[in-house]
PDB file of C-alpha atoms in Angstrom:
ATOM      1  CA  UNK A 109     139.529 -75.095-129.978  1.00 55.00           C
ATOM      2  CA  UNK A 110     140.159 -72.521-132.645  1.00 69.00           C
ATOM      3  CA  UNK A 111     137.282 -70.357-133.882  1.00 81.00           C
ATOM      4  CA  UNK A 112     135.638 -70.398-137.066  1.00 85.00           C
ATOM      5  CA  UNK A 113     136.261 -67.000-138.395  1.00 84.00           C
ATOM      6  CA  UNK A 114     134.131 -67.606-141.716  1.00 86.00           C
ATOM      7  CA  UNK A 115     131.204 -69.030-140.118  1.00 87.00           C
ATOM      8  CA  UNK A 116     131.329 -65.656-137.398  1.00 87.00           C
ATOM      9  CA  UNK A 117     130.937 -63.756-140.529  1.00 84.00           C
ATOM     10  CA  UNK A 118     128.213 -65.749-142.254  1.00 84.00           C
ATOM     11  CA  UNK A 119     126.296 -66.007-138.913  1.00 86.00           C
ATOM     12  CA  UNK A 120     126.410 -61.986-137.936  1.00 85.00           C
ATOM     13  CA  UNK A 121     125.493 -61.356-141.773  1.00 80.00           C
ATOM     14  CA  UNK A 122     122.896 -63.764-141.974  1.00 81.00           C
ATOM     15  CA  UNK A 123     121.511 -62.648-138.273  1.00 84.00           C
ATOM     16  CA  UNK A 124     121.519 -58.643-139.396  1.00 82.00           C
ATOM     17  CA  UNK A 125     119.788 -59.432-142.373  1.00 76.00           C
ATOM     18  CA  UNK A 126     116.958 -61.588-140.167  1.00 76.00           C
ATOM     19  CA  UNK A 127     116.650 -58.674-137.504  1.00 80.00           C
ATOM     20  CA  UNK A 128     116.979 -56.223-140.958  1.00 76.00           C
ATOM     21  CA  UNK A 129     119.727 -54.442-139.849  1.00 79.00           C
ATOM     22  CA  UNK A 130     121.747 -51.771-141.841  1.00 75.00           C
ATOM     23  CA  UNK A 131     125.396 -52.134-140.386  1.00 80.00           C
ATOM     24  CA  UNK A 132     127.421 -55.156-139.215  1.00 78.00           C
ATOM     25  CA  UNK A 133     130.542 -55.349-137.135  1.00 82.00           C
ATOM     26  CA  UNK A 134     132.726 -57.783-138.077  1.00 82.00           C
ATOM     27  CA  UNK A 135     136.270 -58.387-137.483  1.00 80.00           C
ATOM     28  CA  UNK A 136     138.427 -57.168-140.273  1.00 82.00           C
ATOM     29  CA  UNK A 137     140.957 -59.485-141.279  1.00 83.00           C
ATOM     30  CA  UNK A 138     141.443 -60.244-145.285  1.00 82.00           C
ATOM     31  CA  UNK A 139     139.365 -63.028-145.671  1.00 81.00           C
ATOM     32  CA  UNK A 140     136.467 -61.052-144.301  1.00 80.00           C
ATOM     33  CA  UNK A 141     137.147 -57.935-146.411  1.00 81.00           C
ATOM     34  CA  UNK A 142     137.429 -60.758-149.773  1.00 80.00           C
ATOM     35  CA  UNK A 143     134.413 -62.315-148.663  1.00 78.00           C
ATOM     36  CA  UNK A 144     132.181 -59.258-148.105  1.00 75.00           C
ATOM     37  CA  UNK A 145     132.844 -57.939-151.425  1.00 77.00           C
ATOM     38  CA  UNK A 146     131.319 -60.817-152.947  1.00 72.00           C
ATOM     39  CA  UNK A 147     128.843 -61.175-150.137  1.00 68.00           C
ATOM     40  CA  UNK A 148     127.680 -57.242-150.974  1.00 65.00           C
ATOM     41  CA  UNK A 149     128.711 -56.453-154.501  1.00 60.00           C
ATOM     42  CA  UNK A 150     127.802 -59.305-156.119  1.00 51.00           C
ATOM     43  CA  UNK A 151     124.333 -61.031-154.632  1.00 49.00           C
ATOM     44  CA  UNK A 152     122.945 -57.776-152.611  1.00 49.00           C
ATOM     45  CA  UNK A 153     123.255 -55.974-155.631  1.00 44.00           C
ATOM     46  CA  UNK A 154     121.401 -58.154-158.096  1.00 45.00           C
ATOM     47  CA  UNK A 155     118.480 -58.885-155.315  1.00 43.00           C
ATOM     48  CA  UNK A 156     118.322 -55.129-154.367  1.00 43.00           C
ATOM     49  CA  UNK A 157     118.496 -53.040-157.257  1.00 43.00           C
ATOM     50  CA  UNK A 158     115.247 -50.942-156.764  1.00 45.00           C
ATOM     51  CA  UNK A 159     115.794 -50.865-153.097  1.00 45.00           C
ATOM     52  CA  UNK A 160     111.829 -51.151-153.266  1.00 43.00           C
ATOM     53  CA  UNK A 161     112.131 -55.369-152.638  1.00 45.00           C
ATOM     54  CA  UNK A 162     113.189 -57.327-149.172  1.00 53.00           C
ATOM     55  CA  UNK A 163     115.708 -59.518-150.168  1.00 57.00           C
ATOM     56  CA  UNK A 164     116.021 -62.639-148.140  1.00 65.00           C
ATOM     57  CA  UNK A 165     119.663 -63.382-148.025  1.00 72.00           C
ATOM     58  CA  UNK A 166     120.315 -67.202-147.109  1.00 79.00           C
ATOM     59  CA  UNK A 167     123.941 -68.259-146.640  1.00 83.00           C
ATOM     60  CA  UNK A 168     125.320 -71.820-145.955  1.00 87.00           C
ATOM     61  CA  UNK A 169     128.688 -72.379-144.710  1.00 90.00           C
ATOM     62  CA  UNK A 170     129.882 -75.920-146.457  1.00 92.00           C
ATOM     63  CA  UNK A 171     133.525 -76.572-145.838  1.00 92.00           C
ATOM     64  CA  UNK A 172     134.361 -76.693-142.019  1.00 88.00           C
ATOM     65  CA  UNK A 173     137.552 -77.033-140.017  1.00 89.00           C
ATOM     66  CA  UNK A 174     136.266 -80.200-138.835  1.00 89.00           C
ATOM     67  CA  UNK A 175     135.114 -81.450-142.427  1.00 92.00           C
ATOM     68  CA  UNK A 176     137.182 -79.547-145.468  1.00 93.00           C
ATOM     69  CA  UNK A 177     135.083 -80.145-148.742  1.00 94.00           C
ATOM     70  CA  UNK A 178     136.687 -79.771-151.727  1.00 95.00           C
ATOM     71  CA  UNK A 179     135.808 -79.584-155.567  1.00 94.00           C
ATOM     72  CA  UNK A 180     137.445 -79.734-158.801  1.00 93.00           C
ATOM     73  CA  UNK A 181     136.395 -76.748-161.441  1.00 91.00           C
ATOM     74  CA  UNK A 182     133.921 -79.574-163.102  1.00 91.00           C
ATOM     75  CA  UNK A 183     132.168 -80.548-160.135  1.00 91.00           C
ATOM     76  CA  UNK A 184     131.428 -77.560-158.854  1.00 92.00           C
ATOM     77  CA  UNK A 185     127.883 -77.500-157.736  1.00 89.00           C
ATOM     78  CA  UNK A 186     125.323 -74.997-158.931  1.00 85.00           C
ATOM     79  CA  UNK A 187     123.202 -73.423-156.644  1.00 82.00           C
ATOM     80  CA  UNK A 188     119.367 -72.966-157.576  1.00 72.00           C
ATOM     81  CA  UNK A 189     120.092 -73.990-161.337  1.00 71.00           C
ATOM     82  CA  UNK A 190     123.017 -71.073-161.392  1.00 73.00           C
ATOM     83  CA  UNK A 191     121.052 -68.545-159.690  1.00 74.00           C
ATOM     84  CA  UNK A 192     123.295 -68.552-156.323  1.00 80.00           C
ATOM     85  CA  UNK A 193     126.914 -68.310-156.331  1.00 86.00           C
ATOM     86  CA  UNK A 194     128.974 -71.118-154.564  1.00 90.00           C
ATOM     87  CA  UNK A 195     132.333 -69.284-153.004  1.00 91.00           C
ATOM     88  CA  UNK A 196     135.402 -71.042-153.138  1.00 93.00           C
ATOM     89  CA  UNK A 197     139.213 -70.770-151.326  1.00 93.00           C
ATOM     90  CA  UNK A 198     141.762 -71.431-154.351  1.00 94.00           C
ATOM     91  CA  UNK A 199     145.366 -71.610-155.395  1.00 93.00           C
ATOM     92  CA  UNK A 200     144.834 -68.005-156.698  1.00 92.00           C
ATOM     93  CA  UNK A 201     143.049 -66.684-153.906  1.00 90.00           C
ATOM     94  CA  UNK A 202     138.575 -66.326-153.026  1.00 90.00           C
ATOM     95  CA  UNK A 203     136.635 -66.082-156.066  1.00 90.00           C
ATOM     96  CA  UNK A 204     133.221 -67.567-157.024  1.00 89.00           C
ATOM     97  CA  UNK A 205     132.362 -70.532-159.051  1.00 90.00           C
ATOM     98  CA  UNK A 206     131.864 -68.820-162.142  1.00 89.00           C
ATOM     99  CA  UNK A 207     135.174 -67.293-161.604  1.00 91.00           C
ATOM    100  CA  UNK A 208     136.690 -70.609-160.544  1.00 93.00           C
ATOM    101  CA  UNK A 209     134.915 -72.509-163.672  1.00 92.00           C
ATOM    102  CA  UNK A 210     135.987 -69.603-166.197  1.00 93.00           C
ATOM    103  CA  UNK A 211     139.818 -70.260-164.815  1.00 94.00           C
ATOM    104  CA  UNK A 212     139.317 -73.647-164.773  1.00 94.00           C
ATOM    105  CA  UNK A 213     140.558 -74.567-161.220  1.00 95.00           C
ATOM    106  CA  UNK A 214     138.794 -76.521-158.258  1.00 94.00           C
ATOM    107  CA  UNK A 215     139.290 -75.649-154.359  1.00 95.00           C
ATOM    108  CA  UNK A 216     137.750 -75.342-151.125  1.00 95.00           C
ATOM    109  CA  UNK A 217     134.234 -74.897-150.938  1.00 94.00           C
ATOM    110  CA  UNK A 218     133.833 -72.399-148.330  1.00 92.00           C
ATOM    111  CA  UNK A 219     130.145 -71.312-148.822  1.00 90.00           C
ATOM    112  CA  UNK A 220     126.627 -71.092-150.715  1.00 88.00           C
ATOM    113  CA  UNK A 221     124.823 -68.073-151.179  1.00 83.00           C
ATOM    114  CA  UNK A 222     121.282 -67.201-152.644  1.00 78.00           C
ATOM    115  CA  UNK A 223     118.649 -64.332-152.269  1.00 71.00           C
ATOM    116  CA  UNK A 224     114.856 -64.829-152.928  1.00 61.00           C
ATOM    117  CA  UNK A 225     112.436 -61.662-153.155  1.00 49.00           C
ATOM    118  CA  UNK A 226     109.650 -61.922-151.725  1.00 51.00           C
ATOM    119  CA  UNK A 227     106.571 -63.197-154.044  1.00 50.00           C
ATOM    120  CA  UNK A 228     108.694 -65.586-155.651  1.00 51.00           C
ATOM    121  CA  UNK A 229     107.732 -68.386-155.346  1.00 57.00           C
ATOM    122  CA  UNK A 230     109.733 -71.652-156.579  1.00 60.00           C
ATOM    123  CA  UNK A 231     108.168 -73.298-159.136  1.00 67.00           C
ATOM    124  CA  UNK A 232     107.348 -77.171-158.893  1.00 79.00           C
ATOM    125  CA  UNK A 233     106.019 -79.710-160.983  1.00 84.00           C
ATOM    126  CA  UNK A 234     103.527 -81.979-159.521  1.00 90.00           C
ATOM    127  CA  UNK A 235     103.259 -85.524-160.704  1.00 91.00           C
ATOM    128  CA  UNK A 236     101.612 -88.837-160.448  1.00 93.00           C
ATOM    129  CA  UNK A 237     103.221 -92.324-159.108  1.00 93.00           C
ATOM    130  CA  UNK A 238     102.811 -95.430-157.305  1.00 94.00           C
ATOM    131  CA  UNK A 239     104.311 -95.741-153.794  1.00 95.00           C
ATOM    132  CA  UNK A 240     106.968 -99.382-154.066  1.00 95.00           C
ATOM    133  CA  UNK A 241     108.438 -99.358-151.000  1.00 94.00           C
ATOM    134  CA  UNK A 242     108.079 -97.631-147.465  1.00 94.00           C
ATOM    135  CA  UNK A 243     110.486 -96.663-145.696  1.00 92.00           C
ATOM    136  CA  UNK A 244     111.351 -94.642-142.107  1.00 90.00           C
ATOM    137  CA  UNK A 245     109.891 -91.417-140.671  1.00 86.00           C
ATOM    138  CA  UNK A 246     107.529 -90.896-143.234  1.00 85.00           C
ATOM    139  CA  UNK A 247     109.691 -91.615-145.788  1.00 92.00           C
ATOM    140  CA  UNK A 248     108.694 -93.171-149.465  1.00 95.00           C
ATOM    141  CA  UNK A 249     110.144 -94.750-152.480  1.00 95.00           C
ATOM    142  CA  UNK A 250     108.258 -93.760-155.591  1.00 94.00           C
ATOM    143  CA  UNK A 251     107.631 -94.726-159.123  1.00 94.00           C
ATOM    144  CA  UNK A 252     106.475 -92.323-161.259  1.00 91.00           C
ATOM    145  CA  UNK A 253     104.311 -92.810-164.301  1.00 89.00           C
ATOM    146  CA  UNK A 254     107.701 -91.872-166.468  1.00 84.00           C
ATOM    147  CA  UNK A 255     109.179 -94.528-164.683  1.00 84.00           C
ATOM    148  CA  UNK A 256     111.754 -92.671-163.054  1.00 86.00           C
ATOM    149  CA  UNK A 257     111.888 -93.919-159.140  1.00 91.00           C
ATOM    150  CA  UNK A 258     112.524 -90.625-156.766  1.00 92.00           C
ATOM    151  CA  UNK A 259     112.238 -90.381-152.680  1.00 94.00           C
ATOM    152  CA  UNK A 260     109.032 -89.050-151.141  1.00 93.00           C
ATOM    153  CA  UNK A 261     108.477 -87.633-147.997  1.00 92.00           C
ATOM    154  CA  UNK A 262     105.108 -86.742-146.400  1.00 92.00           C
ATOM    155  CA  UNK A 263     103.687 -82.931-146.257  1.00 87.00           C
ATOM    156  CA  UNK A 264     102.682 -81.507-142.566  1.00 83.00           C
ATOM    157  CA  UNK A 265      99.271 -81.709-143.834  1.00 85.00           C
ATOM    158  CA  UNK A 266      99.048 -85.455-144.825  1.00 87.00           C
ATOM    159  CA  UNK A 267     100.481 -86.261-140.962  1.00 85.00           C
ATOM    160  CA  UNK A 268      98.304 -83.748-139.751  1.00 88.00           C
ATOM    161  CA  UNK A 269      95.283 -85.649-141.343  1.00 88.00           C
ATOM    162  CA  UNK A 270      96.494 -88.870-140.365  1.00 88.00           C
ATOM    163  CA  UNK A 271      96.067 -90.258-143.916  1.00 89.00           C
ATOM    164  CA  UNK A 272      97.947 -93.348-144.219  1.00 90.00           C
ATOM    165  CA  UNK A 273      99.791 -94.048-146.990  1.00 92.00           C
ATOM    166  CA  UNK A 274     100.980 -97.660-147.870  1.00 91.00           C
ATOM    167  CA  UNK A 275     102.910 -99.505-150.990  1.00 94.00           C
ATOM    168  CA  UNK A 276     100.638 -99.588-153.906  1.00 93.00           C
ATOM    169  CA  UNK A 277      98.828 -96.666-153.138  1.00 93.00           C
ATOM    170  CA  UNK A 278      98.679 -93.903-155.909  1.00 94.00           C
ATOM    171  CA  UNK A 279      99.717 -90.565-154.779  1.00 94.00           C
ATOM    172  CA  UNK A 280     100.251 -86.471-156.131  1.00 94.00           C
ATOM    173  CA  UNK A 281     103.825 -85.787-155.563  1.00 93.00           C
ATOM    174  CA  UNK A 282     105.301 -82.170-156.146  1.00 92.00           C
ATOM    175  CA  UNK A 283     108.910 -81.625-157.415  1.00 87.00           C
ATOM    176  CA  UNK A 284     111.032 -79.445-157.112  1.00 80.00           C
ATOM    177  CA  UNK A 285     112.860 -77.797-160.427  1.00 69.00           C
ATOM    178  CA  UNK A 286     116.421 -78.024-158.958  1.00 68.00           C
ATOM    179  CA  UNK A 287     116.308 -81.176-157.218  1.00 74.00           C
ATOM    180  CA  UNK A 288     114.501 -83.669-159.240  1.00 77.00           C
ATOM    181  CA  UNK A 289     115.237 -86.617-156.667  1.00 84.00           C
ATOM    182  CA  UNK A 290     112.973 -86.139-153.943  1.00 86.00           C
ATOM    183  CA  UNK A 291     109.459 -84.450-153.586  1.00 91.00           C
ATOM    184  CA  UNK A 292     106.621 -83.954-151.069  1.00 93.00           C
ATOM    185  CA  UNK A 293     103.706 -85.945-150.971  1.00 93.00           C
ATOM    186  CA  UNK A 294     100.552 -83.663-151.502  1.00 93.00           C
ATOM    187  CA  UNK A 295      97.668 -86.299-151.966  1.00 92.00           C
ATOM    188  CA  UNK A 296      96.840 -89.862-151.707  1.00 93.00           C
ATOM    189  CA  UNK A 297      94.453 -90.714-154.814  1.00 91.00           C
ATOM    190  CA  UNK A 298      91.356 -92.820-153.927  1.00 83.00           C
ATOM    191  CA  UNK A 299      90.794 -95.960-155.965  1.00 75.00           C
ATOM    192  CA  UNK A 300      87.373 -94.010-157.104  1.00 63.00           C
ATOM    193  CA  UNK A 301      89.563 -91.145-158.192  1.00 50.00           C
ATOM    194  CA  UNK A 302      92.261 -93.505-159.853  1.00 49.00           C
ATOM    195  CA  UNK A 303      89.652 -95.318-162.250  1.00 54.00           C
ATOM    196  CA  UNK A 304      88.461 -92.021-163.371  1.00 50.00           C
TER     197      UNK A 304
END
């Protein structure tokens, strides 16, 4: 079995910057010299410009030798609303998606990356709706009171509580900004509180 030299890299990167480590050794081969230009000169230095700020650096490897994902320059996804940068293998060599978009050509999608400073906390919408359907491991359909129907899941607290929560019953649901579809479920409303 062959290895996986650009998940190596995204694991000892993403491990050095858990343990907060200075220096990484990594192999040095030309994909690994394309990719750590982008991986340092382009997100480390937008996250880290005062020096003052802990960056945490996430990376996500996408595209595997067992599963190759590819995308065409429209379908590119965007990563936290455009704040992340998506890294892609093309016809004309590694570039980003803005790159790839601005050149107007598709390829592999190797990798995600994003950095979040610390106090930053993303921001969510919370909104009201009436549970439709249930469905497995705590799992729920909703309807919210724009009509749109999104997927809710239950919060650690809820489960912790045991509150049950069953079709018909009104709920608080919090969304988050960059994926509209699915939100955690942070409070059953009472019928007392509903009438109100």
């Amino acid at each position: 079995m062959g290895r996986d030299t650009i998940a190596d890299i995204i694991t000892s990167i993403r491990n050095a910057d858990m343990d907060r480590k200075v220096t990484v050794r990594i192999a040095s081969t030309n994909i690994t010299e394309t990719l750590l230009k982008y991986f340092y000169g382009k997100v480390l230095s937008k996250t880290n410009r005062k020096g003052a700020y802990r960056t945490i650096l996430n990376l996500k490897r996408i595209s595997r030798p067992g599963l190759r994902i590819y995308s065409n320059y429209q379908r590119i996804p965007r990563i936290l609303g455009g704040m992340g940068i998506v890294i892609l293998s093309t016809s004309r060599g590694i570039m980003t998606d803005r790159e790839a978009r601005l050149e107007r050509i598709g390829g592999e999608i190797l990798c995600y990356i994003w950095g979040v400073l610390p106090g930053m906390k993303e921001q969510k919408w919370i909104h009201e709706g009436l549970i439709t359907e249930s469905l497995p491991n705590g799992m729920f359909r909703v309807r919210l009171d724009n009509e749109n129907m999104i997927l809710g899941y239950v919060s650690g607290k809820i489960r912790r509580s045991f509150i049950r929560i069953l079709p018909g019953d009104r709920v608080k649901i919090e969304v988050s900004r960059y994926d509209s579809t699915k939100g955690r479920i942070i409070y059953r409303i009472r019928n007392k509180d509903s009438n109100n």
